[in-house]
mmCIF file of C-alpha atoms in Angstrom:
data_model
loop_
_atom_site.group_PDB
_atom_site.id
_atom_site.type_symbol
_atom_site.label_atom_id
_atom_site.label_comp_id
_atom_site.label_asym_id
_atom_site.label_seq_id
_atom_site.Cartn_x
_atom_site.Cartn_y
_atom_site.Cartn_z
ATOM 1 C CA GLU X 6 -192.875 -21.192 -107.336
ATOM 2 C CA TRP X 7 -188.878 -20.405 -107.559
ATOM 3 C CA PHE X 8 -188.903 -18.599 -110.301
ATOM 4 C CA GLY X 9 -191.771 -16.258 -109.646
ATOM 5 C CA ARG X 10 -190.572 -14.924 -106.328
ATOM 6 C CA GLN X 11 -186.916 -14.543 -108.044
ATOM 7 C CA VAL X 12 -187.982 -12.493 -110.966
ATOM 8 C CA GLU X 13 -190.116 -10.687 -108.852
ATOM 9 C CA LEU X 14 -186.864 -9.638 -105.876
ATOM 10 C CA THR X 15 -185.187 -8.213 -108.816
ATOM 11 C CA SER X 16 -187.786 -6.402 -109.944
ATOM 12 C CA GLN X 17 -187.896 -4.919 -106.564
ATOM 13 C CA ARG X 18 -183.677 -4.676 -106.380
ATOM 14 C CA ILE X 19 -184.078 -2.082 -110.135
ATOM 15 C CA GLU X 20 -186.968 -0.424 -108.196
ATOM 16 C CA LEU X 21 -184.916 0.606 -105.573
ATOM 17 C CA GLU X 22 -182.276 1.147 -106.438
ATOM 18 C CA MET X 23 -184.565 3.741 -109.094
ATOM 19 C CA GLU X 24 -185.730 5.162 -106.036
ATOM 20 C CA ARG X 25 -182.385 5.914 -103.653
ATOM 21 C CA GLY X 26 -181.409 8.156 -107.043
ATOM 22 C CA LYS X 27 -184.430 9.033 -107.230
ATOM 23 C CA SER X 28 -184.118 10.355 -103.516
ATOM 24 C CA VAL X 29 -180.804 11.900 -105.093
ATOM 25 C CA LEU X 30 -182.685 14.254 -106.783
ATOM 26 C CA ALA X 31 -185.180 15.289 -104.306
ATOM 27 C CA GLY X 32 -182.040 16.913 -101.889
ATOM 28 C CA PHE X 33 -180.447 18.634 -105.833
ATOM 29 C CA ARG X 34 -183.827 19.904 -105.841
ATOM 30 C CA GLY X 35 -184.391 21.854 -103.105
ATOM 31 C CA PHE X 36 -180.622 22.464 -103.039
ATOM 32 C CA PHE X 37 -181.102 24.307 -106.320
ATOM 33 C CA SER X 38 -184.763 25.515 -105.035
ATOM 34 C CA VAL X 39 -183.528 27.663 -102.392
ATOM 35 C CA HIS X 40 -180.487 28.688 -103.858
ATOM 36 C CA GLY X 41 -181.679 29.367 -107.704
ATOM 37 C CA THR X 42 -179.237 30.295 -110.481
ATOM 38 C CA LYS X 43 -176.583 31.806 -107.851
ATOM 39 C CA VAL X 44 -175.332 28.294 -107.019
ATOM 40 C CA GLU X 45 -171.796 29.055 -106.099
ATOM 41 C CA ARG X 46 -169.282 26.378 -107.318
ATOM 42 C CA SER X 47 -167.335 25.940 -104.835
ATOM 43 C CA GLU X 48 -170.857 25.585 -102.563
ATOM 44 C CA PHE X 49 -171.897 22.714 -105.625
ATOM 45 C CA THR X 50 -168.986 20.052 -104.108
ATOM 46 C CA LYS X 51 -169.459 21.252 -100.885
ATOM 47 C CA TYR X 52 -173.070 19.899 -101.188
ATOM 48 C CA THR X 53 -172.023 16.828 -102.820
ATOM 49 C CA LEU X 54 -169.649 16.196 -100.147
ATOM 50 C CA ASP X 55 -171.626 16.029 -97.653
ATOM 51 C CA THR X 56 -174.139 14.363 -98.455
ATOM 52 C CA GLY X 57 -171.119 11.122 -99.508
ATOM 53 C CA LEU X 58 -172.923 10.336 -102.713
ATOM 54 C CA ARG X 59 -169.857 9.469 -104.190
ATOM 55 C CA LYS X 60 -168.770 6.420 -101.393
ATOM 56 C CA ASP X 61 -172.750 6.099 -100.477
ATOM 57 C CA PHE X 62 -174.054 5.222 -104.382
ATOM 58 C CA PRO X 63 -170.578 4.199 -106.038
ATOM 59 C CA GLU X 64 -173.270 2.121 -108.844
ATOM 60 C CA ILE X 65 -173.982 5.778 -110.015
ATOM 61 C CA TYR X 66 -171.287 7.352 -112.046
ATOM 62 C CA GLY X 67 -171.774 11.466 -111.517
ATOM 63 C CA PHE X 68 -174.891 13.735 -110.614
ATOM 64 C CA SER X 69 -174.688 17.118 -113.092
ATOM 65 C CA TYR X 70 -176.607 19.829 -112.509
ATOM 66 C CA VAL X 71 -177.034 21.376 -116.461
ATOM 67 C CA VAL X 72 -179.074 24.264 -117.302
ATOM 68 C CA LYS X 73 -181.300 25.892 -119.826
ATOM 69 C CA ALA X 74 -179.542 28.904 -121.996
ATOM 70 C CA ASP X 75 -180.988 31.242 -124.789
ATOM 71 C CA ASP X 76 -177.933 32.097 -126.622
ATOM 72 C CA VAL X 77 -177.922 35.474 -123.903
ATOM 73 C CA VAL X 78 -178.328 33.141 -121.440
ATOM 74 C CA LEU X 79 -175.189 30.958 -121.703
ATOM 75 C CA ARG X 80 -172.827 33.349 -122.430
ATOM 76 C CA GLU X 81 -173.173 35.230 -119.378
ATOM 77 C CA VAL X 82 -172.999 31.477 -118.352
ATOM 78 C CA ARG X 83 -170.266 29.931 -119.786
ATOM 79 C CA SER X 84 -168.211 33.806 -118.533
ATOM 80 C CA LYS X 85 -169.279 32.980 -115.056
ATOM 81 C CA MET X 86 -168.134 29.494 -115.552
ATOM 82 C CA SER X 87 -164.785 29.788 -117.667
ATOM 83 C CA GLY X 88 -163.551 32.247 -114.445
ATOM 84 C CA GLU X 89 -164.177 29.790 -111.550
ATOM 85 C CA LEU X 90 -162.644 27.340 -113.944
ATOM 86 C CA ASN X 91 -159.379 30.201 -114.335
ATOM 87 C CA LYS X 92 -159.442 30.736 -111.225
ATOM 88 C CA LEU X 93 -158.692 27.120 -109.832
ATOM 89 C CA GLY X 94 -156.519 25.689 -113.012
ATOM 90 C CA GLU X 95 -159.385 24.100 -114.626
ATOM 91 C CA GLU X 96 -159.279 25.738 -117.659
ATOM 92 C CA SER X 97 -158.832 22.336 -119.888
ATOM 93 C CA LYS X 98 -161.776 21.216 -118.745
ATOM 94 C CA MET X 99 -164.930 23.833 -120.651
ATOM 95 C CA ASN X 100 -165.869 23.373 -123.395
ATOM 96 C CA SER X 101 -166.426 26.503 -125.423
ATOM 97 C CA GLU X 102 -168.094 24.945 -128.936
ATOM 98 C CA ILE X 103 -171.036 27.177 -130.127
ATOM 99 C CA ILE X 104 -173.975 25.806 -131.384
ATOM 100 C CA ALA X 105 -176.248 26.697 -133.139
ATOM 101 C CA SER X 106 -180.035 26.101 -131.213
ATOM 102 C CA PRO X 107 -182.712 28.225 -130.372
ATOM 103 C CA ASP X 108 -182.292 26.317 -126.648
ATOM 104 C CA HIS X 109 -178.811 25.122 -125.009
ATOM 105 C CA TYR X 110 -179.473 22.468 -122.632
ATOM 106 C CA ILE X 111 -174.883 23.741 -120.225
ATOM 107 C CA VAL X 112 -173.373 21.480 -118.499
ATOM 108 C CA ASN X 113 -172.825 23.906 -115.855
ATOM 109 C CA TYR X 114 -172.014 21.642 -112.064
ATOM 110 C CA LEU X 115 -170.831 18.213 -112.137
ATOM 111 C CA THR X 116 -169.732 15.487 -109.704
ATOM 112 C CA LEU X 117 -168.017 12.113 -110.497
ATOM 113 C CA LYS X 118 -167.128 8.384 -108.386
ATOM 114 C CA SER X 119 -163.681 8.636 -109.575
ATOM 115 C CA SER X 120 -163.445 12.656 -109.026
ATOM 116 C CA LYS X 121 -162.396 13.016 -111.848
ATOM 117 C CA ILE X 122 -164.238 15.653 -114.660
ATOM 118 C CA PRO X 123 -162.683 15.120 -118.248
ATOM 119 C CA ASP X 124 -161.349 17.813 -120.748
ATOM 120 C CA GLY X 125 -163.854 19.175 -122.043
ATOM 121 C CA THR X 126 -167.228 19.290 -120.006
ATOM 122 C CA TYR X 127 -168.061 22.031 -118.385
ATOM 123 C CA GLY X 128 -169.747 24.039 -120.800
ATOM 124 C CA PHE X 129 -170.865 20.673 -123.115
ATOM 125 C CA ASP X 130 -174.227 22.345 -124.716
ATOM 126 C CA LEU X 131 -176.660 18.648 -124.351
ATOM 127 C CA SER X 132 -178.194 20.131 -128.009
ATOM 128 C CA THR X 133 -176.163 18.191 -129.466
ATOM 129 C CA ASP X 134 -176.856 15.299 -129.283
ATOM 130 C CA PRO X 135 -181.828 14.819 -129.650
ATOM 131 C CA VAL X 136 -181.860 11.288 -127.646
ATOM 132 C CA ARG X 137 -181.180 13.356 -124.332
ATOM 133 C CA VAL X 138 -182.996 17.158 -125.379
ATOM 134 C CA ALA X 139 -185.665 14.709 -125.676
ATOM 135 C CA ALA X 140 -185.704 13.060 -122.031
ATOM 136 C CA LEU X 141 -184.911 16.904 -120.979
ATOM 137 C CA THR X 142 -187.989 18.756 -122.378
ATOM 138 C CA LYS X 143 -189.944 15.549 -121.684
ATOM 139 C CA ALA X 144 -188.610 16.190 -117.544
ATOM 140 C CA GLN X 145 -189.378 19.854 -118.390
ATOM 141 C CA ASP X 146 -192.950 20.049 -120.214
ATOM 142 C CA GLY X 147 -194.201 17.008 -117.224
ATOM 143 C CA GLY X 148 -192.821 18.415 -114.520
ATOM 144 C CA GLU X 149 -191.375 14.157 -113.565
ATOM 145 C CA ILE X 150 -188.572 12.317 -113.088
ATOM 146 C CA VAL X 151 -187.480 10.973 -116.559
ATOM 147 C CA ALA X 152 -184.938 8.207 -118.074
ATOM 148 C CA SER X 153 -183.918 8.939 -121.008
ATOM 149 C CA GLN X 154 -182.726 5.552 -124.042
ATOM 150 C CA THR X 155 -179.737 4.555 -124.146
ATOM 151 C CA ILE X 156 -177.193 6.863 -124.711
ATOM 152 C CA THR X 157 -173.085 6.895 -124.605
ATOM 153 C CA ILE X 158 -171.934 8.239 -120.907
ATOM 154 C CA GLN X 159 -169.167 10.897 -121.446
ATOM 155 C CA GLY X 160 -166.161 10.246 -119.892
ATOM 156 C CA ALA X 161 -166.869 6.433 -119.229
ATOM 157 C CA GLY X 162 -167.445 5.681 -122.718
ATOM 158 C CA LYS X 163 -169.838 2.797 -122.549
ATOM 159 C CA PRO X 164 -173.840 2.954 -122.671
ATOM 160 C CA GLY X 165 -176.375 3.644 -120.352
ATOM 161 C CA PHE X 166 -178.729 6.340 -119.306
ATOM 162 C CA ILE X 167 -179.277 9.871 -117.905
ATOM 163 C CA VAL X 168 -182.743 10.071 -114.672
ATOM 164 C CA ALA X 169 -183.122 14.568 -115.094
ATOM 165 C CA LEU X 170 -185.410 16.092 -112.429
ATOM 166 C CA PRO X 171 -186.695 19.554 -113.164
ATOM 167 C CA ILE X 172 -185.349 22.716 -111.300
ATOM 168 C CA TYR X 173 -189.040 25.590 -111.706
ATOM 169 C CA ASP X 174 -187.770 29.596 -110.766
ATOM 170 C CA GLY X 175 -189.148 29.523 -106.900
ATOM 171 C CA GLY X 176 -189.387 25.925 -106.837
ATOM 172 C CA GLY X 177 -191.989 23.577 -106.351
ATOM 173 C CA VAL X 178 -194.163 22.450 -109.967
ATOM 174 C CA PRO X 179 -195.743 24.905 -111.646
ATOM 175 C CA GLY X 180 -199.220 23.521 -113.005
ATOM 176 C CA THR X 181 -199.289 24.296 -116.327
ATOM 177 C CA VAL X 182 -197.255 23.121 -119.155
ATOM 178 C CA GLU X 183 -196.953 26.496 -120.524
ATOM 179 C CA GLU X 184 -195.821 28.044 -117.564
ATOM 180 C CA ARG X 185 -192.871 24.994 -116.612
ATOM 181 C CA ARG X 186 -191.978 26.403 -120.183
ATOM 182 C CA GLU X 187 -191.451 29.480 -119.026
ATOM 183 C CA LYS X 188 -190.467 29.060 -115.481
ATOM 184 C CA ILE X 189 -188.001 26.324 -115.853
ATOM 185 C CA LEU X 190 -183.700 27.047 -114.923
ATOM 186 C CA GLY X 191 -182.298 23.889 -114.810
ATOM 187 C CA PHE X 192 -181.769 20.260 -114.440
ATOM 188 C CA VAL X 193 -180.464 17.869 -111.775
ATOM 189 C CA ASN X 194 -179.951 14.788 -113.528
ATOM 190 C CA ALA X 195 -178.190 11.230 -112.236
ATOM 191 C CA VAL X 196 -175.786 9.280 -114.887
ATOM 192 C CA TYR X 197 -176.214 5.729 -115.239
ATOM 193 C CA VAL X 198 -173.309 3.141 -116.826
ATOM 194 C CA TYR X 199 -175.175 0.394 -117.053
ATOM 195 C CA GLU X 200 -172.261 -2.826 -116.228
ATOM 196 C CA ASP X 201 -171.579 -0.874 -113.369
ATOM 197 C CA ILE X 202 -175.936 -0.150 -111.473
ATOM 198 C CA PHE X 203 -175.937 -3.980 -112.707
ATOM 199 C CA ASN X 204 -173.271 -5.211 -111.447
ATOM 200 C CA TYR X 205 -173.992 -3.062 -107.923
ATOM 201 C CA ILE X 206 -177.090 -5.131 -108.068
ATOM 202 C CA PHE X 207 -176.274 -8.361 -108.675
ATOM 203 C CA PRO X 208 -174.062 -10.222 -106.445
ATOM 204 C CA SER X 209 -172.792 -12.792 -108.623
ATOM 205 C CA GLU X 210 -174.530 -15.783 -105.911
ATOM 206 C CA VAL X 211 -177.942 -13.932 -107.570
ATOM 207 C CA HIS X 212 -177.740 -16.038 -111.303
ATOM 208 C CA ASN X 213 -176.903 -19.435 -109.293
ATOM 209 C CA GLY X 214 -178.753 -22.048 -110.912
ATOM 210 C CA SER X 215 -181.269 -19.383 -113.519
ATOM 211 C CA GLU X 216 -179.717 -16.911 -116.864
ATOM 212 C CA THR X 217 -180.637 -13.517 -116.210
ATOM 213 C CA HIS X 218 -182.014 -10.909 -118.790
ATOM 214 C CA ILE X 219 -182.889 -7.291 -118.297
ATOM 215 C CA TYR X 220 -185.386 -5.433 -121.508
ATOM 216 C CA ILE X 221 -185.363 -1.688 -121.925
ATOM 217 C CA ASP X 222 -188.480 -0.945 -123.391
ATOM 218 C CA GLY X 223 -187.799 -4.137 -125.991
ATOM 219 C CA ASP X 224 -183.504 -3.766 -126.296
ATOM 220 C CA LEU X 225 -181.221 -6.365 -124.576
ATOM 221 C CA ILE X 226 -179.656 -4.485 -121.918
ATOM 222 C CA TYR X 227 -178.469 -6.970 -119.392
ATOM 223 C CA ASP X 228 -177.430 -11.144 -119.777
ATOM 224 C CA SER X 229 -176.017 -12.739 -116.700
ATOM 225 C CA ILE X 230 -174.263 -15.651 -118.888
ATOM 226 C CA GLU X 231 -171.895 -15.140 -121.777
ATOM 227 C CA SER X 232 -173.628 -15.436 -125.953
ATOM 228 C CA GLU X 233 -171.221 -18.986 -125.440
ATOM 229 C CA GLY X 234 -173.149 -20.246 -122.662
ATOM 230 C CA HIS X 235 -175.895 -20.257 -123.606
ATOM 231 C CA MET X 236 -178.554 -23.214 -124.109
ATOM 232 C CA GLU X 237 -180.571 -23.811 -127.531
ATOM 233 C CA GLU X 238 -184.299 -21.087 -127.826
ATOM 234 C CA GLY X 239 -186.424 -23.141 -125.949
ATOM 235 C CA ALA X 240 -184.786 -25.602 -123.612
ATOM 236 C CA MET X 241 -185.252 -23.384 -120.467
ATOM 237 C CA LYS X 242 -187.803 -22.402 -118.447
ATOM 238 C CA LYS X 243 -188.796 -18.606 -118.735
ATOM 239 C CA THR X 244 -190.418 -16.599 -116.410
ATOM 240 C CA LYS X 245 -190.625 -12.512 -116.424
ATOM 241 C CA LYS X 246 -192.096 -10.124 -115.507
ATOM 242 C CA SER X 247 -192.436 -5.683 -117.139
ATOM 243 C CA PHE X 248 -192.004 -2.670 -115.263
ATOM 244 C CA GLN X 249 -192.320 1.034 -115.277
ATOM 245 C CA VAL X 250 -189.078 3.048 -114.504
ATOM 246 C CA PHE X 251 -189.759 6.455 -115.122
ATOM 247 C CA GLY X 252 -190.805 6.140 -118.440
ATOM 248 C CA ARG X 253 -188.769 3.745 -119.518
ATOM 249 C CA GLU X 254 -190.477 -0.427 -120.064
ATOM 250 C CA TRP X 255 -187.991 -2.702 -117.228
ATOM 251 C CA VAL X 256 -188.754 -6.200 -118.570
ATOM 252 C CA VAL X 257 -186.624 -8.988 -115.902
ATOM 253 C CA GLU X 258 -186.476 -12.396 -117.627
ATOM 254 C CA LEU X 259 -185.262 -15.622 -116.105
ATOM 255 C CA SER X 260 -184.501 -18.851 -116.952
ATOM 256 C CA ALA X 261 -183.849 -22.418 -115.575
ATOM 257 C CA LEU X 262 -180.471 -24.096 -115.938
ATOM 258 C CA PRO X 263 -180.577 -27.684 -117.192
ATOM 259 C CA THR X 264 -179.058 -29.672 -114.284
#
């Protein structure tokens, strides 16, 4: 039936969009696997420009490279970062806050679709956020791409999530969890704002005659109709489909509007 097909098409749009982001992260993984920790800031910037990320992926808020570091590596990373940013006259974008933690997750490189990097972003330690750390740890141990739970995206100030892909010393994915923890260098992340991604996925005409709800892990994330436009519960026929995207359960629910 029509509603069943629409639910299937909506689910496919979401899955294809996530695959687009995954392909970019795979490219970044290859880039960092070749260069390791020797990637220069200028090389990262050139890579993002050469691959047209800002132009070709407007639905993705940004991409970042996050270094996993102990206290010794943290000092080395931030020292190099400070020198690079000072040369560029962008020292205000540096964050030097010291966090007491056995492991640090430092935002080293970043590109945003707006091209404007907020102050205090580089050097920011993600270990302050248990939601981000949980996603990065799961990606590290599993050797696979992982999506975080909902977070507030820095700079945008809106809800969204990150998708993280681990980078290991020597390239590839080590065979055991112990080896992955030992050889982890960092993570390449795609940063999504819910509002941006759903505006990109759903042209306005998609919702003609229907209301679309998107749930992620049981939470309502997207509603195609403002709350005051809702009909009474039970007044509409509903069709839905659930599927997994990078470790999170998405549910697409389509409701028929009365004519």
